[in-house]
Amino acid sequence: MTTSPSGQLVEALKDAHAMEVNAFEDLESMIATTSDREFRAALEAHRRQTYEHARRLEERLADHGEEASSAKDLGGTLKATAKAFGDELRDAKPVKNARDGYAAEHAEIGAYALLEQIAVRAGDARTASVARENRRDEEAMAAWIADRWDHFVDLTLDPGTRAA
Ligand SMILES: [Fe+2]
């Protein structure tokens, strides 16, 4: 199916926004199941970035006369998700959270690379710039995780079997 550059752009913006809303909720789950302070702090920082990413996309959608569910609603998911996970789950999932986080960042990187190209073709320089800006944060988060695979494995092992 072919479509006009601006129609394609609105679809790509909506997809990216839905992706960020999902990412925000996934981050909530990961935060609730992560007790390692450094990893948890990184996830919390990235959750703040994710909120900002969604907000920027909403601005771009509004400029095209489209509405998305507001990033303001995202905060409401926090308590419900945190409640759903007991403390006993903490430490059980650092490796899975790292793997899933790494995969999610790369899906986001791909989505923003495409959004940037679509925006360029539609003549929307501001959306192209938002796509680049958001993508930089996703790349930084993926790189942060990739620097620590050994640390994530250590978190799942008894202290005596950890890497020196
Ligand atoms: Fe992300």
mmCIF file with all atom_site columns, C-alpha atoms and ligand atoms in Angstrom:
data_model
loop_
_atom_site.group_PDB
_atom_site.id
_atom_site.type_symbol
_atom_site.label_atom_id
_atom_site.label_alt_id
_atom_site.label_comp_id
_atom_site.label_asym_id
_atom_site.label_entity_id
_atom_site.label_seq_id
_atom_site.pdbx_PDB_ins_code
_atom_site.Cartn_x
_atom_site.Cartn_y
_atom_site.Cartn_z
_atom_site.occupancy
_atom_site.B_iso_or_equiv
_atom_site.pdbx_formal_charge
_atom_site.auth_seq_id
_atom_site.auth_comp_id
_atom_site.auth_asym_id
_atom_site.auth_atom_id
_atom_site.pdbx_PDB_model_num
ATOM   1   C  CA . MET A 1 1   ? 0.000  0.000   0.000  1.00 0.00 ? 1   MET A CA 1
ATOM   2   C  CA . THR A 1 2   ? 1.305  3.417   -0.873 1.00 0.00 ? 2   THR A CA 1
ATOM   3   C  CA . THR A 1 3   ? 0.354  6.616   0.794  1.00 0.00 ? 3   THR A CA 1
ATOM   4   C  CA . SER A 1 4   ? 1.296  10.281  0.722  1.00 0.00 ? 4   SER A CA 1
ATOM   5   C  CA . PRO A 1 5   ? 4.436  11.346  2.596  1.00 0.00 ? 5   PRO A CA 1
ATOM   6   C  CA . SER A 1 6   ? 2.371  13.289  5.135  1.00 0.00 ? 6   SER A CA 1
ATOM   7   C  CA . GLY A 1 7   ? -0.077 10.399  5.662  1.00 0.00 ? 7   GLY A CA 1
ATOM   8   C  CA . GLN A 1 8   ? 2.854  8.081   6.157  1.00 0.00 ? 8   GLN A CA 1
ATOM   9   C  CA . LEU A 1 9   ? 4.408  10.556  8.563  1.00 0.00 ? 9   LEU A CA 1
ATOM   10  C  CA . VAL A 1 10  ? 1.306  10.727  10.762 1.00 0.00 ? 10  VAL A CA 1
ATOM   11  C  CA . GLU A 1 11  ? 1.149  6.913   10.854 1.00 0.00 ? 11  GLU A CA 1
ATOM   12  C  CA . ALA A 1 12  ? 4.836  6.700   11.798 1.00 0.00 ? 12  ALA A CA 1
ATOM   13  C  CA . LEU A 1 13  ? 4.341  9.325   14.523 1.00 0.00 ? 13  LEU A CA 1
ATOM   14  C  CA . LYS A 1 14  ? 1.382  7.409   15.938 1.00 0.00 ? 14  LYS A CA 1
ATOM   15  C  CA . ASP A 1 15  ? 3.373  4.156   15.873 1.00 0.00 ? 15  ASP A CA 1
ATOM   16  C  CA . ALA A 1 16  ? 6.311  5.789   17.630 1.00 0.00 ? 16  ALA A CA 1
ATOM   17  C  CA . HIS A 1 17  ? 4.000  7.274   20.256 1.00 0.00 ? 17  HIS A CA 1
ATOM   18  C  CA . ALA A 1 18  ? 2.326  3.904   20.921 1.00 0.00 ? 18  ALA A CA 1
ATOM   19  C  CA . MET A 1 19  ? 5.788  2.361   21.167 1.00 0.00 ? 19  MET A CA 1
ATOM   20  C  CA . GLU A 1 20  ? 6.837  4.908   23.805 1.00 0.00 ? 20  GLU A CA 1
ATOM   21  C  CA . VAL A 1 21  ? 3.659  4.357   25.833 1.00 0.00 ? 21  VAL A CA 1
ATOM   22  C  CA . ASN A 1 22  ? 4.422  0.605   25.836 1.00 0.00 ? 22  ASN A CA 1
ATOM   23  C  CA . ALA A 1 23  ? 8.065  1.313   26.680 1.00 0.00 ? 23  ALA A CA 1
ATOM   24  C  CA . PHE A 1 24  ? 6.986  3.434   29.640 1.00 0.00 ? 24  PHE A CA 1
ATOM   25  C  CA . GLU A 1 25  ? 4.825  0.604   30.972 1.00 0.00 ? 25  GLU A CA 1
ATOM   26  C  CA . ASP A 1 26  ? 7.576  -1.973  30.410 1.00 0.00 ? 26  ASP A CA 1
ATOM   27  C  CA . LEU A 1 27  ? 10.010 0.261   32.275 1.00 0.00 ? 27  LEU A CA 1
ATOM   28  C  CA . GLU A 1 28  ? 7.574  0.414   35.183 1.00 0.00 ? 28  GLU A CA 1
ATOM   29  C  CA . SER A 1 29  ? 7.586  -3.396  35.361 1.00 0.00 ? 29  SER A CA 1
ATOM   30  C  CA . MET A 1 30  ? 11.369 -3.543  35.094 1.00 0.00 ? 30  MET A CA 1
ATOM   31  C  CA . ILE A 1 31  ? 11.809 -0.942  37.829 1.00 0.00 ? 31  ILE A CA 1
ATOM   32  C  CA . ALA A 1 32  ? 9.434  -2.887  40.082 1.00 0.00 ? 32  ALA A CA 1
ATOM   33  C  CA . THR A 1 33  ? 11.494 -6.061  39.618 1.00 0.00 ? 33  THR A CA 1
ATOM   34  C  CA . THR A 1 34  ? 14.987 -4.538  39.868 1.00 0.00 ? 34  THR A CA 1
ATOM   35  C  CA . SER A 1 35  ? 16.684 -4.031  43.201 1.00 0.00 ? 35  SER A CA 1
ATOM   36  C  CA . ASP A 1 36  ? 20.217 -3.355  41.917 1.00 0.00 ? 36  ASP A CA 1
ATOM   37  C  CA . ARG A 1 37  ? 20.564 0.357   42.649 1.00 0.00 ? 37  ARG A CA 1
ATOM   38  C  CA . GLU A 1 38  ? 22.589 1.301   39.592 1.00 0.00 ? 38  GLU A CA 1
ATOM   39  C  CA . PHE A 1 39  ? 20.352 -0.552  37.132 1.00 0.00 ? 39  PHE A CA 1
ATOM   40  C  CA . ARG A 1 40  ? 17.238 0.751   38.828 1.00 0.00 ? 40  ARG A CA 1
ATOM   41  C  CA . ALA A 1 41  ? 18.507 4.342   38.669 1.00 0.00 ? 41  ALA A CA 1
ATOM   42  C  CA . ALA A 1 42  ? 19.288 3.936   34.961 1.00 0.00 ? 42  ALA A CA 1
ATOM   43  C  CA . LEU A 1 43  ? 15.806 2.549   34.305 1.00 0.00 ? 43  LEU A CA 1
ATOM   44  C  CA . GLU A 1 44  ? 14.221 5.395   36.243 1.00 0.00 ? 44  GLU A CA 1
ATOM   45  C  CA . ALA A 1 45  ? 16.246 7.968   34.323 1.00 0.00 ? 45  ALA A CA 1
ATOM   46  C  CA . HIS A 1 46  ? 15.229 6.334   31.054 1.00 0.00 ? 46  HIS A CA 1
ATOM   47  C  CA . ARG A 1 47  ? 11.595 6.316   32.140 1.00 0.00 ? 47  ARG A CA 1
ATOM   48  C  CA . ARG A 1 48  ? 11.818 10.113  32.514 1.00 0.00 ? 48  ARG A CA 1
ATOM   49  C  CA . GLN A 1 49  ? 13.336 10.314  29.026 1.00 0.00 ? 49  GLN A CA 1
ATOM   50  C  CA . THR A 1 50  ? 10.597 8.047   27.683 1.00 0.00 ? 50  THR A CA 1
ATOM   51  C  CA . TYR A 1 51  ? 7.935  10.390  29.067 1.00 0.00 ? 51  TYR A CA 1
ATOM   52  C  CA . GLU A 1 52  ? 9.686  13.278  27.337 1.00 0.00 ? 52  GLU A CA 1
ATOM   53  C  CA . HIS A 1 53  ? 9.910  11.310  24.076 1.00 0.00 ? 53  HIS A CA 1
ATOM   54  C  CA . ALA A 1 54  ? 6.153  10.686  24.136 1.00 0.00 ? 54  ALA A CA 1
ATOM   55  C  CA . ARG A 1 55  ? 5.506  14.358  24.900 1.00 0.00 ? 55  ARG A CA 1
ATOM   56  C  CA . ARG A 1 56  ? 7.636  15.506  21.947 1.00 0.00 ? 56  ARG A CA 1
ATOM   57  C  CA . LEU A 1 57  ? 5.793  13.109  19.642 1.00 0.00 ? 57  LEU A CA 1
ATOM   58  C  CA . GLU A 1 58  ? 2.460  14.456  20.888 1.00 0.00 ? 58  GLU A CA 1
ATOM   59  C  CA . GLU A 1 59  ? 3.592  17.961  19.949 1.00 0.00 ? 59  GLU A CA 1
ATOM   60  C  CA . ARG A 1 60  ? 4.500  16.808  16.456 1.00 0.00 ? 60  ARG A CA 1
ATOM   61  C  CA . LEU A 1 61  ? 1.162  14.973  16.110 1.00 0.00 ? 61  LEU A CA 1
ATOM   62  C  CA . ALA A 1 62  ? -0.714 18.061  17.290 1.00 0.00 ? 62  ALA A CA 1
ATOM   63  C  CA . ASP A 1 63  ? 1.077  20.079  14.609 1.00 0.00 ? 63  ASP A CA 1
ATOM   64  C  CA . HIS A 1 64  ? -0.408 17.665  12.070 1.00 0.00 ? 64  HIS A CA 1
ATOM   65  C  CA . GLY A 1 65  ? -3.864 18.019  13.594 1.00 0.00 ? 65  GLY A CA 1
ATOM   66  C  CA . GLU A 1 66  ? -3.732 14.638  15.301 1.00 0.00 ? 66  GLU A CA 1
ATOM   67  C  CA . GLU A 1 67  ? -4.239 13.734  18.933 1.00 0.00 ? 67  GLU A CA 1
ATOM   68  C  CA . ALA A 1 68  ? -2.578 10.975  20.900 1.00 0.00 ? 68  ALA A CA 1
ATOM   69  C  CA . SER A 1 69  ? -3.397 9.889   24.415 1.00 0.00 ? 69  SER A CA 1
ATOM   70  C  CA . SER A 1 70  ? -1.475 12.291  26.582 1.00 0.00 ? 70  SER A CA 1
ATOM   71  C  CA . ALA A 1 71  ? 1.845  11.462  28.212 1.00 0.00 ? 71  ALA A CA 1
ATOM   72  C  CA . LYS A 1 72  ? 0.298  12.993  31.322 1.00 0.00 ? 72  LYS A CA 1
ATOM   73  C  CA . ASP A 1 73  ? -1.742 9.797   31.739 1.00 0.00 ? 73  ASP A CA 1
ATOM   74  C  CA . LEU A 1 74  ? 1.373  7.668   31.911 1.00 0.00 ? 74  LEU A CA 1
ATOM   75  C  CA . GLY A 1 75  ? 2.146  8.393   35.559 1.00 0.00 ? 75  GLY A CA 1
ATOM   76  C  CA . GLY A 1 76  ? -1.045 6.605   36.572 1.00 0.00 ? 76  GLY A CA 1
ATOM   77  C  CA . THR A 1 77  ? 0.319  3.219   35.618 1.00 0.00 ? 77  THR A CA 1
ATOM   78  C  CA . LEU A 1 78  ? 3.119  3.412   38.174 1.00 0.00 ? 78  LEU A CA 1
ATOM   79  C  CA . LYS A 1 79  ? 1.299  2.427   41.352 1.00 0.00 ? 79  LYS A CA 1
ATOM   80  C  CA . ALA A 1 80  ? -0.760 -0.314  39.734 1.00 0.00 ? 80  ALA A CA 1
ATOM   81  C  CA . THR A 1 81  ? 2.309  -1.965  38.248 1.00 0.00 ? 81  THR A CA 1
ATOM   82  C  CA . ALA A 1 82  ? 4.443  -1.612  41.354 1.00 0.00 ? 82  ALA A CA 1
ATOM   83  C  CA . LYS A 1 83  ? 1.672  -3.276  43.344 1.00 0.00 ? 83  LYS A CA 1
ATOM   84  C  CA . ALA A 1 84  ? 1.510  -6.185  40.941 1.00 0.00 ? 84  ALA A CA 1
ATOM   85  C  CA . PHE A 1 85  ? 5.080  -7.228  41.718 1.00 0.00 ? 85  PHE A CA 1
ATOM   86  C  CA . GLY A 1 86  ? 6.051  -8.379  45.165 1.00 0.00 ? 86  GLY A CA 1
ATOM   87  C  CA . ASP A 1 87  ? 9.479  -7.726  46.620 1.00 0.00 ? 87  ASP A CA 1
ATOM   88  C  CA . GLU A 1 88  ? 10.240 -11.433 46.324 1.00 0.00 ? 88  GLU A CA 1
ATOM   89  C  CA . LEU A 1 89  ? 10.519 -11.034 42.561 1.00 0.00 ? 89  LEU A CA 1
ATOM   90  C  CA . ARG A 1 90  ? 13.335 -8.548  42.879 1.00 0.00 ? 90  ARG A CA 1
ATOM   91  C  CA . ASP A 1 91  ? 16.747 -9.823  41.865 1.00 0.00 ? 91  ASP A CA 1
ATOM   92  C  CA . ALA A 1 92  ? 15.104 -12.710 40.030 1.00 0.00 ? 92  ALA A CA 1
ATOM   93  C  CA . LYS A 1 93  ? 14.963 -10.852 36.756 1.00 0.00 ? 93  LYS A CA 1
ATOM   94  C  CA . PRO A 1 94  ? 18.028 -8.660  36.134 1.00 0.00 ? 94  PRO A CA 1
ATOM   95  C  CA . VAL A 1 95  ? 19.244 -10.691 33.171 1.00 0.00 ? 95  VAL A CA 1
ATOM   96  C  CA . LYS A 1 96  ? 15.822 -10.856 31.559 1.00 0.00 ? 96  LYS A CA 1
ATOM   97  C  CA . ASN A 1 97  ? 15.252 -7.156  32.179 1.00 0.00 ? 97  ASN A CA 1
ATOM   98  C  CA . ALA A 1 98  ? 18.621 -6.327  30.631 1.00 0.00 ? 98  ALA A CA 1
ATOM   99  C  CA . ARG A 1 99  ? 17.932 -8.522  27.597 1.00 0.00 ? 99  ARG A CA 1
ATOM   100 C  CA . ASP A 1 100 ? 14.400 -7.193  27.095 1.00 0.00 ? 100 ASP A CA 1
ATOM   101 C  CA . GLY A 1 101 ? 15.535 -3.613  27.666 1.00 0.00 ? 101 GLY A CA 1
ATOM   102 C  CA . TYR A 1 102 ? 18.329 -4.007  25.118 1.00 0.00 ? 102 TYR A CA 1
ATOM   103 C  CA . ALA A 1 103 ? 15.929 -5.474  22.551 1.00 0.00 ? 103 ALA A CA 1
ATOM   104 C  CA . ALA A 1 104 ? 13.340 -2.745  23.194 1.00 0.00 ? 104 ALA A CA 1
ATOM   105 C  CA . GLU A 1 105 ? 15.920 0.027   22.760 1.00 0.00 ? 105 GLU A CA 1
ATOM   106 C  CA . HIS A 1 106 ? 16.898 -1.395  19.394 1.00 0.00 ? 106 HIS A CA 1
ATOM   107 C  CA . ALA A 1 107 ? 13.288 -1.581  18.223 1.00 0.00 ? 107 ALA A CA 1
ATOM   108 C  CA . GLU A 1 108 ? 12.983 2.086   19.225 1.00 0.00 ? 108 GLU A CA 1
ATOM   109 C  CA . ILE A 1 109 ? 16.226 2.984   17.432 1.00 0.00 ? 109 ILE A CA 1
ATOM   110 C  CA . GLY A 1 110 ? 14.878 1.392   14.258 1.00 0.00 ? 110 GLY A CA 1
ATOM   111 C  CA . ALA A 1 111 ? 11.526 3.133   14.570 1.00 0.00 ? 111 ALA A CA 1
ATOM   112 C  CA . TYR A 1 112 ? 13.197 6.542   14.997 1.00 0.00 ? 112 TYR A CA 1
ATOM   113 C  CA . ALA A 1 113 ? 15.583 5.972   12.102 1.00 0.00 ? 113 ALA A CA 1
ATOM   114 C  CA . LEU A 1 114 ? 12.542 5.296   9.889  1.00 0.00 ? 114 LEU A CA 1
ATOM   115 C  CA . LEU A 1 115 ? 10.556 8.198   11.340 1.00 0.00 ? 115 LEU A CA 1
ATOM   116 C  CA . GLU A 1 116 ? 13.438 10.559  10.573 1.00 0.00 ? 116 GLU A CA 1
ATOM   117 C  CA . GLN A 1 117 ? 13.593 9.454   6.927  1.00 0.00 ? 117 GLN A CA 1
ATOM   118 C  CA . ILE A 1 118 ? 9.819  9.674   6.511  1.00 0.00 ? 118 ILE A CA 1
ATOM   119 C  CA . ALA A 1 119 ? 9.828  13.145  8.074  1.00 0.00 ? 119 ALA A CA 1
ATOM   120 C  CA . VAL A 1 120 ? 12.597 14.293  5.723  1.00 0.00 ? 120 VAL A CA 1
ATOM   121 C  CA . ARG A 1 121 ? 10.585 13.121  2.724  1.00 0.00 ? 121 ARG A CA 1
ATOM   122 C  CA . ALA A 1 122 ? 7.471  14.832  4.037  1.00 0.00 ? 122 ALA A CA 1
ATOM   123 C  CA . GLY A 1 123 ? 9.444  18.069  4.479  1.00 0.00 ? 123 GLY A CA 1
ATOM   124 C  CA . ASP A 1 124 ? 8.948  18.118  8.256  1.00 0.00 ? 124 ASP A CA 1
ATOM   125 C  CA . ALA A 1 125 ? 12.340 19.118  9.643  1.00 0.00 ? 125 ALA A CA 1
ATOM   126 C  CA . ARG A 1 126 ? 11.065 19.444  13.203 1.00 0.00 ? 126 ARG A CA 1
ATOM   127 C  CA . THR A 1 127 ? 9.832  15.857  13.338 1.00 0.00 ? 127 THR A CA 1
ATOM   128 C  CA . ALA A 1 128 ? 13.133 14.706  11.823 1.00 0.00 ? 128 ALA A CA 1
ATOM   129 C  CA . SER A 1 129 ? 14.950 16.521  14.607 1.00 0.00 ? 129 SER A CA 1
ATOM   130 C  CA . VAL A 1 130 ? 12.694 15.032  17.329 1.00 0.00 ? 130 VAL A CA 1
ATOM   131 C  CA . ALA A 1 131 ? 13.326 11.560  15.865 1.00 0.00 ? 131 ALA A CA 1
ATOM   132 C  CA . ARG A 1 132 ? 17.096 12.130  16.037 1.00 0.00 ? 132 ARG A CA 1
ATOM   133 C  CA . GLU A 1 133 ? 16.913 13.535  19.546 1.00 0.00 ? 133 GLU A CA 1
ATOM   134 C  CA . ASN A 1 134 ? 14.813 10.635  20.871 1.00 0.00 ? 134 ASN A CA 1
ATOM   135 C  CA . ARG A 1 135 ? 16.988 8.091   19.061 1.00 0.00 ? 135 ARG A CA 1
ATOM   136 C  CA . ARG A 1 136 ? 20.130 9.415   20.776 1.00 0.00 ? 136 ARG A CA 1
ATOM   137 C  CA . ASP A 1 137 ? 18.600 8.627   24.192 1.00 0.00 ? 137 ASP A CA 1
ATOM   138 C  CA . GLU A 1 138 ? 17.660 5.099   23.058 1.00 0.00 ? 138 GLU A CA 1
ATOM   139 C  CA . GLU A 1 139 ? 21.179 4.522   21.737 1.00 0.00 ? 139 GLU A CA 1
ATOM   140 C  CA . ALA A 1 140 ? 22.670 5.725   25.020 1.00 0.00 ? 140 ALA A CA 1
ATOM   141 C  CA . MET A 1 141 ? 20.431 3.389   27.024 1.00 0.00 ? 141 MET A CA 1
ATOM   142 C  CA . ALA A 1 142 ? 21.269 0.407   24.795 1.00 0.00 ? 142 ALA A CA 1
ATOM   143 C  CA . ALA A 1 143 ? 24.991 1.201   25.138 1.00 0.00 ? 143 ALA A CA 1
ATOM   144 C  CA . TRP A 1 144 ? 24.653 1.494   28.913 1.00 0.00 ? 144 TRP A CA 1
ATOM   145 C  CA . ILE A 1 145 ? 23.134 -2.000  29.077 1.00 0.00 ? 145 ILE A CA 1
ATOM   146 C  CA . ALA A 1 146 ? 25.674 -3.436  26.612 1.00 0.00 ? 146 ALA A CA 1
ATOM   147 C  CA . ASP A 1 147 ? 28.538 -2.256  28.837 1.00 0.00 ? 147 ASP A CA 1
ATOM   148 C  CA . ARG A 1 148 ? 27.254 -4.353  31.744 1.00 0.00 ? 148 ARG A CA 1
ATOM   149 C  CA . TRP A 1 149 ? 26.375 -7.875  30.595 1.00 0.00 ? 149 TRP A CA 1
ATOM   150 C  CA . ASP A 1 150 ? 28.819 -9.367  33.103 1.00 0.00 ? 150 ASP A CA 1
ATOM   151 C  CA . HIS A 1 151 ? 27.326 -7.269  35.880 1.00 0.00 ? 151 HIS A CA 1
ATOM   152 C  CA . PHE A 1 152 ? 23.790 -8.470  35.074 1.00 0.00 ? 152 PHE A CA 1
ATOM   153 C  CA . VAL A 1 153 ? 24.914 -12.084 35.172 1.00 0.00 ? 153 VAL A CA 1
ATOM   154 C  CA . ASP A 1 154 ? 26.698 -11.430 38.479 1.00 0.00 ? 154 ASP A CA 1
ATOM   155 C  CA . LEU A 1 155 ? 23.421 -10.193 39.946 1.00 0.00 ? 155 LEU A CA 1
ATOM   156 C  CA . THR A 1 156 ? 21.866 -13.602 39.401 1.00 0.00 ? 156 THR A CA 1
ATOM   157 C  CA . LEU A 1 157 ? 24.772 -15.586 40.912 1.00 0.00 ? 157 LEU A CA 1
ATOM   158 C  CA . ASP A 1 158 ? 25.838 -16.312 44.455 1.00 0.00 ? 158 ASP A CA 1
ATOM   159 C  CA . PRO A 1 159 ? 28.561 -13.893 45.571 1.00 0.00 ? 159 PRO A CA 1
ATOM   160 C  CA . GLY A 1 160 ? 31.194 -16.662 45.565 1.00 0.00 ? 160 GLY A CA 1
ATOM   161 C  CA . THR A 1 161 ? 30.703 -17.402 41.851 1.00 0.00 ? 161 THR A CA 1
ATOM   162 C  CA . ARG A 1 162 ? 30.802 -13.831 40.576 1.00 0.00 ? 162 ARG A CA 1
ATOM   163 C  CA . ALA A 1 163 ? 33.440 -12.502 38.220 1.00 0.00 ? 163 ALA A CA 1
ATOM   164 C  CA . ALA A 1 164 ? 36.333 -10.833 40.019 1.00 0.00 ? 164 ALA A CA 1
HETATM 165 FE FE . FE  B 2 .   ? 13.975 3.609   25.277 1.00 0.00 ? 1   FE  B FE 1
#
